[in-house]
Coordinates of C-alpha atoms in Angstrom, one line a residue:
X1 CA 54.0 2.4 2.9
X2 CA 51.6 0.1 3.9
X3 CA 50.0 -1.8 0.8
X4 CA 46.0 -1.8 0.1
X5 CA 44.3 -5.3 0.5
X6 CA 42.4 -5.6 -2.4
X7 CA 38.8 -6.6 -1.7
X8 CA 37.3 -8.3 -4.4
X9 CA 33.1 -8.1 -4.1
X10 CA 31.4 -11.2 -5.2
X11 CA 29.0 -10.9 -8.5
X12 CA 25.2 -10.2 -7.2
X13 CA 23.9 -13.5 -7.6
X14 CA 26.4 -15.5 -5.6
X15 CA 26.2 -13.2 -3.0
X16 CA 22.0 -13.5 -3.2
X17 CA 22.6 -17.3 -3.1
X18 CA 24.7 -17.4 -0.2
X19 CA 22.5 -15.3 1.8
X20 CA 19.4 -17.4 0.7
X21 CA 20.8 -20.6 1.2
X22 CA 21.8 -19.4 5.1
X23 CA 18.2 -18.7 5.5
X24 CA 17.5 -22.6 4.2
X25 CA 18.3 -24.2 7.3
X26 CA 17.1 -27.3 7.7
X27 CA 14.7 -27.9 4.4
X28 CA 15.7 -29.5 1.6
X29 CA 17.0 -27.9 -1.2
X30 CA 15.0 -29.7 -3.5
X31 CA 12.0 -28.2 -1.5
X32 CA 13.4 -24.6 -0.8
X33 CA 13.9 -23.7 -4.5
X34 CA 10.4 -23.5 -4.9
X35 CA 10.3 -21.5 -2.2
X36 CA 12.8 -19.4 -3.0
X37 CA 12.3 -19.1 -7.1
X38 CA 8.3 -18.8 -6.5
X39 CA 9.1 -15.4 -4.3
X40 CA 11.6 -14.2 -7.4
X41 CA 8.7 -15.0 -9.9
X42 CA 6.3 -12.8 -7.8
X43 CA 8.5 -10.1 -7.5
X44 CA 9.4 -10.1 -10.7
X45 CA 5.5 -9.4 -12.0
X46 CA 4.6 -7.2 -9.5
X47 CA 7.5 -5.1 -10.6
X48 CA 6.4 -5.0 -14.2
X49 CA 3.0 -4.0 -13.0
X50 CA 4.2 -1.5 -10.6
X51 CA 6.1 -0.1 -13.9
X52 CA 2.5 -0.1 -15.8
X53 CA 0.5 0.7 -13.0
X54 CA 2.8 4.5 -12.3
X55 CA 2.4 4.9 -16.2
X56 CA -1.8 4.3 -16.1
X57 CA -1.9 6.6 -13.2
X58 CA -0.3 9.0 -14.9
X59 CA -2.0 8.8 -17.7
X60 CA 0.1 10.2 -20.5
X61 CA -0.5 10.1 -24.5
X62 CA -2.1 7.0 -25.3
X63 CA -2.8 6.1 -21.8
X64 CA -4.9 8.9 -21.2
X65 CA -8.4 8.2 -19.2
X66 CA -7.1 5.0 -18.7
X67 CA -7.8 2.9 -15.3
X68 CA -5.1 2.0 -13.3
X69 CA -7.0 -1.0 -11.8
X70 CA -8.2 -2.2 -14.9
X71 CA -7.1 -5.7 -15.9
X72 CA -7.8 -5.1 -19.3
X73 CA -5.0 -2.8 -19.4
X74 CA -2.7 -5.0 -18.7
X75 CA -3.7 -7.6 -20.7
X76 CA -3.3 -6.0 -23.8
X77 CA 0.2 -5.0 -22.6
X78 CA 0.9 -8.8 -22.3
X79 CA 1.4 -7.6 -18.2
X80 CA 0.2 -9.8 -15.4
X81 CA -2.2 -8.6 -13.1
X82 CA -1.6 -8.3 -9.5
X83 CA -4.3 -8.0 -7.6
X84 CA -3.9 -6.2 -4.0
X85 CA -2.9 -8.2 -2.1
X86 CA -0.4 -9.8 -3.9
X87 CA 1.7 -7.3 -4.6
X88 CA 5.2 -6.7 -3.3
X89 CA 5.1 -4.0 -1.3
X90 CA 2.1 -5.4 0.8
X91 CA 3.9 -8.8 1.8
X92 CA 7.0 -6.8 2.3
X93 CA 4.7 -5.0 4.8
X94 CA 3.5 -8.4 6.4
X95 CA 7.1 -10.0 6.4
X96 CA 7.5 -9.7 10.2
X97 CA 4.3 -11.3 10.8
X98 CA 4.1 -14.8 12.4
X99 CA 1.3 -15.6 9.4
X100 CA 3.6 -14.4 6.3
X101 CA 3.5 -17.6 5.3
X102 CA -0.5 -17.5 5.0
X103 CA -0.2 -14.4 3.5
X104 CA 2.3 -15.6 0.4
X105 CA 0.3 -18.4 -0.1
X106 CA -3.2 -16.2 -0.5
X107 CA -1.3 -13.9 -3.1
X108 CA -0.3 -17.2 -5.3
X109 CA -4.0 -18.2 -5.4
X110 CA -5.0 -14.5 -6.5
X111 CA -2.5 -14.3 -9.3
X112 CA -3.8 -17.1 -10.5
X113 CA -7.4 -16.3 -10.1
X114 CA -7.0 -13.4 -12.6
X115 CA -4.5 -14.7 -14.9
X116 CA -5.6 -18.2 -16.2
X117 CA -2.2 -18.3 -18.1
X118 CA -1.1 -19.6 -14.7
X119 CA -3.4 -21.4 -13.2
X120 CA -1.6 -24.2 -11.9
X121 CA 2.1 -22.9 -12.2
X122 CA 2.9 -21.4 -8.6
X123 CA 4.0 -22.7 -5.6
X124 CA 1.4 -22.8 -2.6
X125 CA 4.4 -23.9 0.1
X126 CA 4.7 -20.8 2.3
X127 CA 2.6 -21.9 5.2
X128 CA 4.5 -25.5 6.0
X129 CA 5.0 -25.6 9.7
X130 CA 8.7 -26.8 8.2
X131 CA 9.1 -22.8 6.7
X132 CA 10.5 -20.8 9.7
X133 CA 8.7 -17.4 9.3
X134 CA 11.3 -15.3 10.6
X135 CA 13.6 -16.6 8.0
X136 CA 10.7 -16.3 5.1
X137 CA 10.5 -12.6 6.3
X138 CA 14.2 -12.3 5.6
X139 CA 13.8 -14.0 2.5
X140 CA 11.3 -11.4 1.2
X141 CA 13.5 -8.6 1.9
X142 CA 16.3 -10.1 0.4
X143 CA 14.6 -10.5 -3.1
X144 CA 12.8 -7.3 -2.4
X145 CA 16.5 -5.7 -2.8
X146 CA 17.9 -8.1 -5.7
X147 CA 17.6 -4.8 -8.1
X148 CA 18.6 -2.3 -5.2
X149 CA 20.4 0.5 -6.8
X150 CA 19.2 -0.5 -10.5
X151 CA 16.5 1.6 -12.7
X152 CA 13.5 -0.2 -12.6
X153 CA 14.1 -0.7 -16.3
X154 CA 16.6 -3.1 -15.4
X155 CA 15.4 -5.3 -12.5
X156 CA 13.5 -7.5 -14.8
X157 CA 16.7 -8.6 -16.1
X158 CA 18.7 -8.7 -12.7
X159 CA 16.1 -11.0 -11.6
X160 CA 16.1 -13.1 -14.8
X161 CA 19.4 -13.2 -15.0
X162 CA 19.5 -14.4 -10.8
X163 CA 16.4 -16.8 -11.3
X164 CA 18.6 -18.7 -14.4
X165 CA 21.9 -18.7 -11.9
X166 CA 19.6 -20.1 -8.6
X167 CA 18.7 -22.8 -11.0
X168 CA 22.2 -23.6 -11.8
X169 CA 23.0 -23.7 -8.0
X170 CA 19.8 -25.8 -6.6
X171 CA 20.5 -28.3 -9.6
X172 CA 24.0 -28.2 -8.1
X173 CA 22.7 -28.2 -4.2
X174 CA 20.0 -31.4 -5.3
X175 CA 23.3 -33.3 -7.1
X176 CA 21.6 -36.5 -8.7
X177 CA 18.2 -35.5 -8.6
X178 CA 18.9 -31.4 -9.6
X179 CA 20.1 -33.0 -13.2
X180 CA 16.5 -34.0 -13.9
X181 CA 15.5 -30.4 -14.2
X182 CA 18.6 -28.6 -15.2
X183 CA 20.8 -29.1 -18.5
X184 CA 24.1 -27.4 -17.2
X185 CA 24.6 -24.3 -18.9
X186 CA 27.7 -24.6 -21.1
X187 CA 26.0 -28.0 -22.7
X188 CA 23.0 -25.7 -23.4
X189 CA 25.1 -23.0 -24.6
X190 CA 27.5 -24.9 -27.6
X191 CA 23.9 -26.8 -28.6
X192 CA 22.7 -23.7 -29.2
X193 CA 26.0 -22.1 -30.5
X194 CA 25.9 -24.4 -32.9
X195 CA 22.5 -24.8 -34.2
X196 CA 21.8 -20.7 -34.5
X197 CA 18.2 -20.8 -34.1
X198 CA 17.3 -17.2 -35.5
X199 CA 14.2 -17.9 -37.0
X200 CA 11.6 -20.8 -36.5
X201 CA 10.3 -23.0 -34.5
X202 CA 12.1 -24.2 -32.0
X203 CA 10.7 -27.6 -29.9
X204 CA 12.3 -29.2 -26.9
X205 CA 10.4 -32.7 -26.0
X206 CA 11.6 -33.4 -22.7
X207 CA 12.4 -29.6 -21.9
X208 CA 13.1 -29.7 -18.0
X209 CA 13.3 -26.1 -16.7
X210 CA 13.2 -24.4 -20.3
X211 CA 16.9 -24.0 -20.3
X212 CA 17.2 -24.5 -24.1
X213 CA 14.1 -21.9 -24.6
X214 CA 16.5 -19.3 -22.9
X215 CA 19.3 -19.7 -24.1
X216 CA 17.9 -19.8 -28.1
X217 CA 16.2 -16.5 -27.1
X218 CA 19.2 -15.2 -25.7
X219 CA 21.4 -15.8 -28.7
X220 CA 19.1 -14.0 -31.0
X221 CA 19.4 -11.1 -29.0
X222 CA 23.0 -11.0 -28.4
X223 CA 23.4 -11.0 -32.4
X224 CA 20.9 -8.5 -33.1
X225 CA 18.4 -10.7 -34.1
X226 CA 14.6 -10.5 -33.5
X227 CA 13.2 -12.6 -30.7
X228 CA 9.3 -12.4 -32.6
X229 CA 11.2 -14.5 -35.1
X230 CA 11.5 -17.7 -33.2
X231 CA 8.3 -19.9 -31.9
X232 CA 8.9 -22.2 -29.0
X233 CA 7.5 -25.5 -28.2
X234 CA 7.8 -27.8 -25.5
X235 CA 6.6 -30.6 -23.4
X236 CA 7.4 -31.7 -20.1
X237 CA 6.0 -34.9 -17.8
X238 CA 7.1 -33.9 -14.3
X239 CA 4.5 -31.0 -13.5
X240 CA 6.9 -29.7 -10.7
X241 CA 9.6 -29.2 -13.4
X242 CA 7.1 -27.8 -15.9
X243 CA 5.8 -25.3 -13.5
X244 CA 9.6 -24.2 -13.1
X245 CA 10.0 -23.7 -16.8
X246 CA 6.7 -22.0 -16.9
X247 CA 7.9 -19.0 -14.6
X248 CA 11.2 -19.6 -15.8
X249 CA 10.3 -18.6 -19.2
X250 CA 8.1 -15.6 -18.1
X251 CA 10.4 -14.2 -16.2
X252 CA 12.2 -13.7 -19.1
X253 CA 9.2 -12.3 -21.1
X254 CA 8.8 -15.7 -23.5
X255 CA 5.6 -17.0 -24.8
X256 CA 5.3 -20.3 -23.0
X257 CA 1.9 -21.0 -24.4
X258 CA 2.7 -23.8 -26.2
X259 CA 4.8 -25.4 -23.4
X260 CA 2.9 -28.5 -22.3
X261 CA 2.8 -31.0 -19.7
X262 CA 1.1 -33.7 -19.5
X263 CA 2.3 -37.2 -16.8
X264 CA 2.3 -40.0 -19.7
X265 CA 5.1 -37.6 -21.5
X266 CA 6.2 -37.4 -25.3
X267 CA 5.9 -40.9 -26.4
X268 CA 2.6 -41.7 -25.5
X269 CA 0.7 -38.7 -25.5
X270 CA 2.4 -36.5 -27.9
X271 CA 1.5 -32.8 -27.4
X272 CA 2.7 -31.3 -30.7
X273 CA 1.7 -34.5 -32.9
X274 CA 1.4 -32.1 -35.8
X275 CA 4.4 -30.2 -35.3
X276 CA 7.3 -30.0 -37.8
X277 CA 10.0 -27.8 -36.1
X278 CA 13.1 -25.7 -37.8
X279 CA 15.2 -26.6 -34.7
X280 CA 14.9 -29.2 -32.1
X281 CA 17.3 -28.8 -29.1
X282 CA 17.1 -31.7 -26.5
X283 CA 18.6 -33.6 -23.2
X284 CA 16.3 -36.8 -23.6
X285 CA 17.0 -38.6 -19.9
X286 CA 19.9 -41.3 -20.6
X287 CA 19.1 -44.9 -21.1
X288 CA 15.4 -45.0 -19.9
X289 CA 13.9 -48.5 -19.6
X290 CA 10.8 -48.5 -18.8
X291 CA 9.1 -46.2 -21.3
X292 CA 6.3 -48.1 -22.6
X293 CA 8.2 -49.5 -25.9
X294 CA 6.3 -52.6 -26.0
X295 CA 3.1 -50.7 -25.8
X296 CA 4.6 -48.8 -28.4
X297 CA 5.2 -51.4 -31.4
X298 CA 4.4 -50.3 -35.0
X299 CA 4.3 -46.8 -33.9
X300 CA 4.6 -44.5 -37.0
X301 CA 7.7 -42.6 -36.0
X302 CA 10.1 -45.9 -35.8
X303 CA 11.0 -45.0 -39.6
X304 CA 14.4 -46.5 -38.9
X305 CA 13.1 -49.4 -36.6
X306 CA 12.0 -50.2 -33.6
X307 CA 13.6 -49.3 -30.8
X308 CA 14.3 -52.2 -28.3
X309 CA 11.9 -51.6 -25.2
X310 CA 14.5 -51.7 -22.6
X311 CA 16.3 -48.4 -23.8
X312 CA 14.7 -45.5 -25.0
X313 CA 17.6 -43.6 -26.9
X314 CA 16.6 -44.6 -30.2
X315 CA 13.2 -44.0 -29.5
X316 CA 14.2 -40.5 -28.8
X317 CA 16.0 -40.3 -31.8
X318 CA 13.2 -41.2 -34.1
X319 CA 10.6 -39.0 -32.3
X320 CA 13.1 -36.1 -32.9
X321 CA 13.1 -36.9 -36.7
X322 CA 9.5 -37.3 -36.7
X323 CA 9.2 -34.0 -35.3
X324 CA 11.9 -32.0 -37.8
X325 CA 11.0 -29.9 -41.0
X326 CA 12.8 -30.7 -44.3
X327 CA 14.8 -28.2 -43.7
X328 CA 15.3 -29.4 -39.8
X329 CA 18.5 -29.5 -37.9
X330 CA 18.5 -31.1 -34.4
X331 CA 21.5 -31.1 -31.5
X332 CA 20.4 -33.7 -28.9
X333 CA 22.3 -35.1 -26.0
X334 CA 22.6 -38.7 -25.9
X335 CA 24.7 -41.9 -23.6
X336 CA 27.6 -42.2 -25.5
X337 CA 27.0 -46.2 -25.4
X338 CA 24.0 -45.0 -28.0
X339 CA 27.3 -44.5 -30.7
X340 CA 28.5 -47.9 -30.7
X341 CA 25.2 -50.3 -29.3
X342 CA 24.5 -53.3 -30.9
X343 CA 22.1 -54.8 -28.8
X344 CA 18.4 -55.1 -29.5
X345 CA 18.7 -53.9 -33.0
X346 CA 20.4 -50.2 -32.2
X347 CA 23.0 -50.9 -34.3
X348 CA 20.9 -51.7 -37.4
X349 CA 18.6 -48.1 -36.0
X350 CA 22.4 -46.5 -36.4
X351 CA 23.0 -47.8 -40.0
X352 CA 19.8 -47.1 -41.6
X353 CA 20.0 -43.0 -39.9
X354 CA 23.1 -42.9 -41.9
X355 CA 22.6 -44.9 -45.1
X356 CA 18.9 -44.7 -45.1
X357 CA 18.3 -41.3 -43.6
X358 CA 21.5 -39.9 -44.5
X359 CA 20.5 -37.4 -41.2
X360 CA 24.0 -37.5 -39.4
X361 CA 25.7 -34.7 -39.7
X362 CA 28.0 -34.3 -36.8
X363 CA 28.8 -36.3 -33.6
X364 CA 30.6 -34.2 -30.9
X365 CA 32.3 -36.4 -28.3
X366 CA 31.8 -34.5 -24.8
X367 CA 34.3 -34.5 -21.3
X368 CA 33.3 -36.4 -18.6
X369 CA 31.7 -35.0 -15.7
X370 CA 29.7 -32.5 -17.6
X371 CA 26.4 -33.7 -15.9
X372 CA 25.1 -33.3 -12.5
X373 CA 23.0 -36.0 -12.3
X374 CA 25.2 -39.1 -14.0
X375 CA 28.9 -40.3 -14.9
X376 CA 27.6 -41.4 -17.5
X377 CA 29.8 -40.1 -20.9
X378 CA 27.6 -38.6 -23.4
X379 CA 28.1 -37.1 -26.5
X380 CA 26.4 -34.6 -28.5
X381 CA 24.1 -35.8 -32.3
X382 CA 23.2 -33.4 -34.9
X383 CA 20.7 -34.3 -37.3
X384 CA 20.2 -32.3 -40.3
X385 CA 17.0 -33.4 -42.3
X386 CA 19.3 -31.7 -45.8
X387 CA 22.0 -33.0 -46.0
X388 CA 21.0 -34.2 -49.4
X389 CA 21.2 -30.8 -50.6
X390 CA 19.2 -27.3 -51.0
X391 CA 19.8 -24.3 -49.7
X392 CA 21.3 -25.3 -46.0
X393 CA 21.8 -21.4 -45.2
X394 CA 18.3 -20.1 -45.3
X395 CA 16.7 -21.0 -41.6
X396 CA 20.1 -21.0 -40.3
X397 CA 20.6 -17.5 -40.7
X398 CA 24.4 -16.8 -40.2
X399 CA 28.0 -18.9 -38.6
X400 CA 29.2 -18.1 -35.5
X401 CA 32.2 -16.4 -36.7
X402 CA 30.3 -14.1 -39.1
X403 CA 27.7 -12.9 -36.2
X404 CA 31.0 -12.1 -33.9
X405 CA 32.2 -10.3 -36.4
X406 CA 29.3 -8.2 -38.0
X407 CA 28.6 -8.0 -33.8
X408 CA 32.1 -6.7 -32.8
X409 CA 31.8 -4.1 -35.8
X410 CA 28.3 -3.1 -34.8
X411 CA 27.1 -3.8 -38.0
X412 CA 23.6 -5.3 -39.0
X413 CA 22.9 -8.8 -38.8
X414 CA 22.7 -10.3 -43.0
X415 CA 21.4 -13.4 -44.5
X416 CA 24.2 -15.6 -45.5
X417 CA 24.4 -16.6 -49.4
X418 CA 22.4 -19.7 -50.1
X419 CA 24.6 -22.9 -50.6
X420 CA 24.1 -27.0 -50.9
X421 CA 25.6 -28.8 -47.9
X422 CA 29.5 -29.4 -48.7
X423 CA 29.4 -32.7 -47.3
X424 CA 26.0 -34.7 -48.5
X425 CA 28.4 -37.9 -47.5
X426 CA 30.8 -37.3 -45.1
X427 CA 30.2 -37.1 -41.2
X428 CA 31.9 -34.4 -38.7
X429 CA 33.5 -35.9 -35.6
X430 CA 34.8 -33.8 -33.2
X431 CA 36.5 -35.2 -30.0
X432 CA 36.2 -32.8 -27.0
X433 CA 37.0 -34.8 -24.0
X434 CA 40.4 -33.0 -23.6
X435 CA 38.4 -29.9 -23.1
X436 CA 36.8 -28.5 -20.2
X437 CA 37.9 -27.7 -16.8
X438 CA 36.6 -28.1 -13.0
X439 CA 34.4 -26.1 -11.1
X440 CA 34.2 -28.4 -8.2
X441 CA 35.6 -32.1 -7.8
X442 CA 32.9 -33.8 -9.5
X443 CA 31.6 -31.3 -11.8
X444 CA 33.4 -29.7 -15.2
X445 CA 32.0 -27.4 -17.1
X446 CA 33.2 -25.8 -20.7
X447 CA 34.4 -22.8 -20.8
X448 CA 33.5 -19.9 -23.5
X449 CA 36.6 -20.3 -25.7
X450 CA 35.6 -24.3 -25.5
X451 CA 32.4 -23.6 -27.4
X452 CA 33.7 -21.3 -29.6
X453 CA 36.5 -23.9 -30.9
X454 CA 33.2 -26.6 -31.4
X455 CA 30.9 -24.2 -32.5
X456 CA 33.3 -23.0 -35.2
X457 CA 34.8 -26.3 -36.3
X458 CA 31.3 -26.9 -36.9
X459 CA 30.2 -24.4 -38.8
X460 CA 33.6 -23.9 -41.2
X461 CA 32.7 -27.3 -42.2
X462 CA 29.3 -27.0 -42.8
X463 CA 29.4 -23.2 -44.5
X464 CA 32.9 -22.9 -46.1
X465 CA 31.5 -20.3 -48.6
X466 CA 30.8 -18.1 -45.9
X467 CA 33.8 -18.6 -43.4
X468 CA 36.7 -18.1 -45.3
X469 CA 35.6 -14.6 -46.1
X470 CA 35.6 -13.3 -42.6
X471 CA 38.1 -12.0 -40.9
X472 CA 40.0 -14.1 -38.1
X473 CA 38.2 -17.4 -38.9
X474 CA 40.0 -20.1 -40.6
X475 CA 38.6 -22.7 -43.1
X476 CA 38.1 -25.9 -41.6
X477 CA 40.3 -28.5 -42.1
X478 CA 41.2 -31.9 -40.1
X479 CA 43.0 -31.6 -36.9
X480 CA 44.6 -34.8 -35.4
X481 CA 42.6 -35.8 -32.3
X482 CA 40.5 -33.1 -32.0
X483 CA 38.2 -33.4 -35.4
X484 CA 37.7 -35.4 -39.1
X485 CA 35.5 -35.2 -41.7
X486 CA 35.1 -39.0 -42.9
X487 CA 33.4 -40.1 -45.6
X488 CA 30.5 -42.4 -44.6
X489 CA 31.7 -45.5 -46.5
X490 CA 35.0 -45.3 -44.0
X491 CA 32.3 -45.2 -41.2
X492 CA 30.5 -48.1 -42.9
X493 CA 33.8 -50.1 -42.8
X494 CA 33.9 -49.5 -39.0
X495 CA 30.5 -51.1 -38.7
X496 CA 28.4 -47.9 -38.1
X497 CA 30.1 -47.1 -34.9
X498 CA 30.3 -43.3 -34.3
X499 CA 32.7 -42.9 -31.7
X500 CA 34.8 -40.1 -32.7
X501 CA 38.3 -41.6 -31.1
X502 CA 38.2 -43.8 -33.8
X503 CA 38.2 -41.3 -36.8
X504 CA 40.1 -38.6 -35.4
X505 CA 43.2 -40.2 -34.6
X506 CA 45.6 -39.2 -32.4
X507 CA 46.9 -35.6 -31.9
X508 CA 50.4 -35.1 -33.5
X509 CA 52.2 -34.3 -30.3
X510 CA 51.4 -38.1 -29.4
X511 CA 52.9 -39.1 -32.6
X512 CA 56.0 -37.9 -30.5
X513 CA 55.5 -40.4 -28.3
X514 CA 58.6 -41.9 -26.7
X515 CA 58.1 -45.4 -25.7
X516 CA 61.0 -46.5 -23.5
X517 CA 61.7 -43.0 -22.3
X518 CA 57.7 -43.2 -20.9
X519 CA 58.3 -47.0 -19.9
X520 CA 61.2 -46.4 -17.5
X521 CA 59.5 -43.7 -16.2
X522 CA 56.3 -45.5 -15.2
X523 CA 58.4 -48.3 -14.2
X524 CA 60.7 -45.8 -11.7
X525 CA 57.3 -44.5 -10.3
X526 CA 55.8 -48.0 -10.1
X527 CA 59.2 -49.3 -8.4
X528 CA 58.9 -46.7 -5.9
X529 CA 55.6 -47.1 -4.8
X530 CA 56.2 -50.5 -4.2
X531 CA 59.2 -49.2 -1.9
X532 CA 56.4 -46.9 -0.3
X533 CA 54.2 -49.8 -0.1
X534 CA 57.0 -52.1 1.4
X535 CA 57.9 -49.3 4.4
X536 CA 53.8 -48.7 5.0
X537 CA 53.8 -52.8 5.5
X538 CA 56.9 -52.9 7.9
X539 CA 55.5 -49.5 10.2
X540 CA 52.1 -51.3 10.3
X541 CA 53.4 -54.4 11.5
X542 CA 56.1 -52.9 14.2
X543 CA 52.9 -50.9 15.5
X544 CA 50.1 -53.6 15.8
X545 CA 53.3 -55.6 17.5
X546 CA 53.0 -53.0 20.3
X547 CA 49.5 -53.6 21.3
X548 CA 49.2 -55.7 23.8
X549 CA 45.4 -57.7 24.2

C-alpha cells in the first residue's frame, strides 16, 4: 500500500507574506510595507465599523433609533469612522481599475478628515507611477480575505496578529535599516517576561513601531489581567516609524494617545517631561554620537554625571531614571561595551548607578546575532528604583512561574504577598550567550523555553517568598556559567565592570576540561589542514604550469 505524503499547510501569515511579497516586484521593501501595512490598517477599521454599522442598522436594545451614518455613534464606541468611500467593500469594487491607486489614496485623506486622532498617521503612496495597479488590485483582495473563513469576531485579531508578523518580516526584508523600527520579538518578549507590567504606566522613549506597547498588553491578557490597568507612553523621532506604531497599536485596540513624535527626539524636546512611569521598557539605538550632548551640559537628568557627547548610552540610562517612579523598574537594551567603558567618564556614570544609585538590579548577557540591524553584542539592564527596600511586590503583581501556574489551573490571577527586595546589595548576572538558535544565517532568535529559564532565574531571585511555594519552580540558586548573585563589593573589586563572564564562572562541565586530550586534538586537526593546505598548493601550481601565454 501506497503511503500518504503528508502535506503540511503553512501558518496564515507566511503564506499572506509570500503572496504579498510576489506582488512587490520591483519596489523596495522599505517602501512597500507602507503600502502593504496601510491597506491592513484600513481593512482592519472598516471591518470594525462594518461590525457597528450591521448592529446600528438593526437597531437592537440600546441601539434603538439610532443612526447608522452617525459619527457620533461611533465615537462613543471608541470606533473609527469610515466614510463612503473609504470603506472596504467599495475599493474592493474599484480594484481592477487602472485608478485604484487614486482611489486608495482619496480614502486615507477621508479617514483622516473625520477622525483627527489620525490626521497625519496614514500612508498617501497608492498612486506612485512605481505601484503597478494590477498588482495593487491583487493586493486588496488578498487582505480582503486575510480572515476568510473566520467569524467576524475574530478578524480583528487575525489581522493584528498578521500586521505584528509583516513587521517582523519587512524588518527582516529591510536588514540594516528594518532594525531601526523593529525590536525583534523574542528580545521584546523576555523584557517584558521579566518586568510583568500588570498595572501602570508603562513609557517607551525611543519606541520604534510600538513593539514593547504590544507585547506588555499582550501579557496582561494572556494572565488574566486587565488591559484598563496599564497606561502607555511613548515617543518617537522618525515620523515614518511613529505613524507605524500609531496603526500598529490601533490595530490592536490600544490607546496611543499619548504616543508622541516629535524630529528633535527625547533628549531635547522631552514629550513626557513630567512623567514618572511604573515600568520603562526600551531599545535606545546603540552607541549614538551625535546627539546633541554638548548642547546638553548641566541638564538636570545627568544625576550620575555627564554623559560624554560622543556616545549617548549613558545618556539613555540617566533619562530612563529620570523618567522612573520610586517604585520603578526598567529593562533596557544597551551595547554590551556600555558594561565595561571607561572612556569619557562612563565608567565613573557605572560606579555611582551602583554605589550611589544602588539601581542595578540585574544584567542579562544576550547571544550574538539577536539584532537585525547590528553585530554589535548587547546585553540586557534592569534598573529597579527599590532596591533599598519596601514592598517590591505591589506594582509587580505576580512571577512568571506563579501566573503559569494559577494560568494552567484556570484559576484567578492574585496579588503576591508584599516583601523587601532580598538582595538590597547584591547584583544578578545572568550569562545567555549559549542560548538561542538560528532562524537564518545571520539572524538568532530565543526561543520560548530560553525566556522562561531568564525570566525565572530572575524572578526566583528577586521573589523567593513567593517561588518556592509553587509547584514545579525551583528556588534560585547559582548555576556555574549560566547565572550569580554577587555582592556589589565583589563587583567593586572588579572595578565596576558588569560583564557577566566574569562573575558567573565557568559551567561545571568545563571544569572537566581535559587539556592534552583537547591539545592533540586541535593539533591533529591543525596538522591536517596543513596537509590539505600543502596538496591545494601543489594542484595549483601543476595547473597554472599548464597554461601556456
Amino acid at each position: 500500500m501506497a503511503k500518504t505524503k503528508e502535506i503540511k499547510t503553512e501558518p496564515l501569515e507566511k503564506q499572506l507574506w509570500k503572496a504579498a511579497d510576489k506582488l512587490r516586484k520591483n519596489i523596495d521593501a522599505a517602501e512597500y510595507k507602507h503600502v502593504v501595512l496601510g491597506l491592513m490598517f484600513l481593512k482592519y477599521i472598516s471591518d470594525a465599523f462594518e461590525e457597528l454599522h450591521a448592529r446600528l442598522e438593526k437597531g437592537e436594545g440600546d441601539l434603538a433609533g439610532a443612526d447608522p451614518e452617525d459619527k457620533d455613534e461611533y465615537q462613543a464606541e471608541n470606533v473609527f469612522f469610515v466614510p463612503a468611500e473609504a470603506r472596504w467593500p467599495h475599493l474592493v469594487a474599484q480594484a481592477r481599475q487602472p485608478d485604484i491607486g487614486t482611489h486608495v489614496d482619496a480614502a486615507m485623506d477621508a479617514i483622516e478628515k473625520e477622525n483627527p486622532s489620525l490626521k497625519g498617521v496614514l500612508p498617501k503612496v497608492y498612486a506612485r507611477q512605481n505601484l503597478d495597479p494590477t498588482s495593487l488590485g491583487e493586493l486588496i483582495d488578498l487582505i480582503g480575505n486575510i480572515a476568510l473563513g473566520d467569524a467576524k469576531a475574530r478578524s480583528q485579531d487575525v489581522l493584528g496578529h498578521v500586521f505584528e508578523y509583516f513587521l517582523g518580516e519587512f524588518a527582516l526584508a529591510e536588514g540594516k535599516q528594518g532594525g531601526q523600527f523593529y525590536t525583534p520579538r523574542s528580545i521584546v518578549e523576555l523584557l517584558v517576561n521579566m518586568l510583568e507590567p500588570y498595572q501602570g504606566r508603562v513609557f517607551d522613549p525611543c519606541c520604534g513601531s510600538g513593539g514593547m506597547f504590544v507585547q506588555s498588553e499582550k501579557f496582561v491578557e494572556e494572565h488574566q489581567g486587565r488591559i484598563n490597568d496599564i497606561s502607555i507612553y511613548g515617543q518617537e523621532s522618525n515620523q515614518t516609524t511613529w505613524r507605524l506604531a500609531k496603526m500598529n497599536l490601533a490595530i490592536r485596540g490600544i490607546d496611543s494617545s499619548q504616543v508622541k513624535w516629535n524630529n528633535e527626539g527625547s533628549f531635547l524636546n522631552d514629550a513626557h517631561k513630567d512623567l514618572k512611569a511604573d515600568f520603562i521598557i526600551a531599545n535606545p539605538p546603540f552607541n549614538v554620537s551625535d546627539w546633541s550632548g554638548e548642547q546638553l551640559r548641566g541638564d538636570a537628568r545627568w544625576q550620575y554625571g555627564t554623559p560624554p557627547p560622543g556616545n549617548a548610552n549613558f545618556a539613555w540610562l540617566q533619562h530612563f531614571v529620570y523618567h522612573l517612579s520610586p517604585t520603578g523598574i526598567a529593562g533596557v537594551v544597551l551595547a554590551k561595551g556600555a558594561l565595561t567603558s571607561k572612556t569619557s567618564g562612563e565608567g565613573d556614570i557605572r560606579k555611582h548607578l551602583i554605589t550611589d544609585g544602588n539601581l542595578i538590579d540585574c544584567i542579562v548577557n544576550l547571544p550574538a546575532k539577536l539584532f537585525l540591524n547590528t553585530q554589535i553584542p548587547a546585553a540586557l539592564w534592569f534598573l529597579n528604583r527599590n532596591r533599598a527596600g519596601m514592598d517590591i511586590g505591589g506594582h509587580t503583581g505576580i512571577t512568571v512561574g506563579a501566573n503559569d501556574v494559577r494560568a494552567n489551573n484556570h484559576l484567578p490571577q492574585q496579588n503576591p504577598p508584599q516583601h523587601h527586595h532580598p538582595h538590597p546589595h547584591e547584583i544578578l548576572f545572568i550569562d545567555a550567550r549559549n542560548l538561542g538558535h538560528l532562524i537564518n544565517r545571520r539572524t538568532r532568535e530565543l526561543s520560548h523555553d530560553d525566556i522562561q529559564q531568564i525570566a525565572s532565574t530572575y524572578h526566583a531571585w528577586r521573589n523567593p517568598a513567593v517561588i518556592p511555594a509553587q509547584a514545579g519552580i525551583q528556588p534560585y540558586q547559582d548555576i556555574k556559567g549560566f547565572c550569580a548573585s554577587v555582592p556589589v563589593e565583589r563587583v567593586a573589586e572588579l572595578d565596576y565592570v558588569l560583564t557577566p563572564g566574569r562573575y558567573v564562572g565557568l559551567p561545571d562541565e568545563e571544569d572537566d576540561f581535559n587539556f592534552p586530550e583537547r591539545f592533540a586534538a586541535l593539533k591533529a586537526e591543525f596538522e591536517a589542514q596543513l596537509q590539505e593546505e600543502a596538496a591545494l598548493n601543489k594542484a595549483i601550481q601543476e595547473s597554472l604550469a599548464r597554461v601556456k601565454v
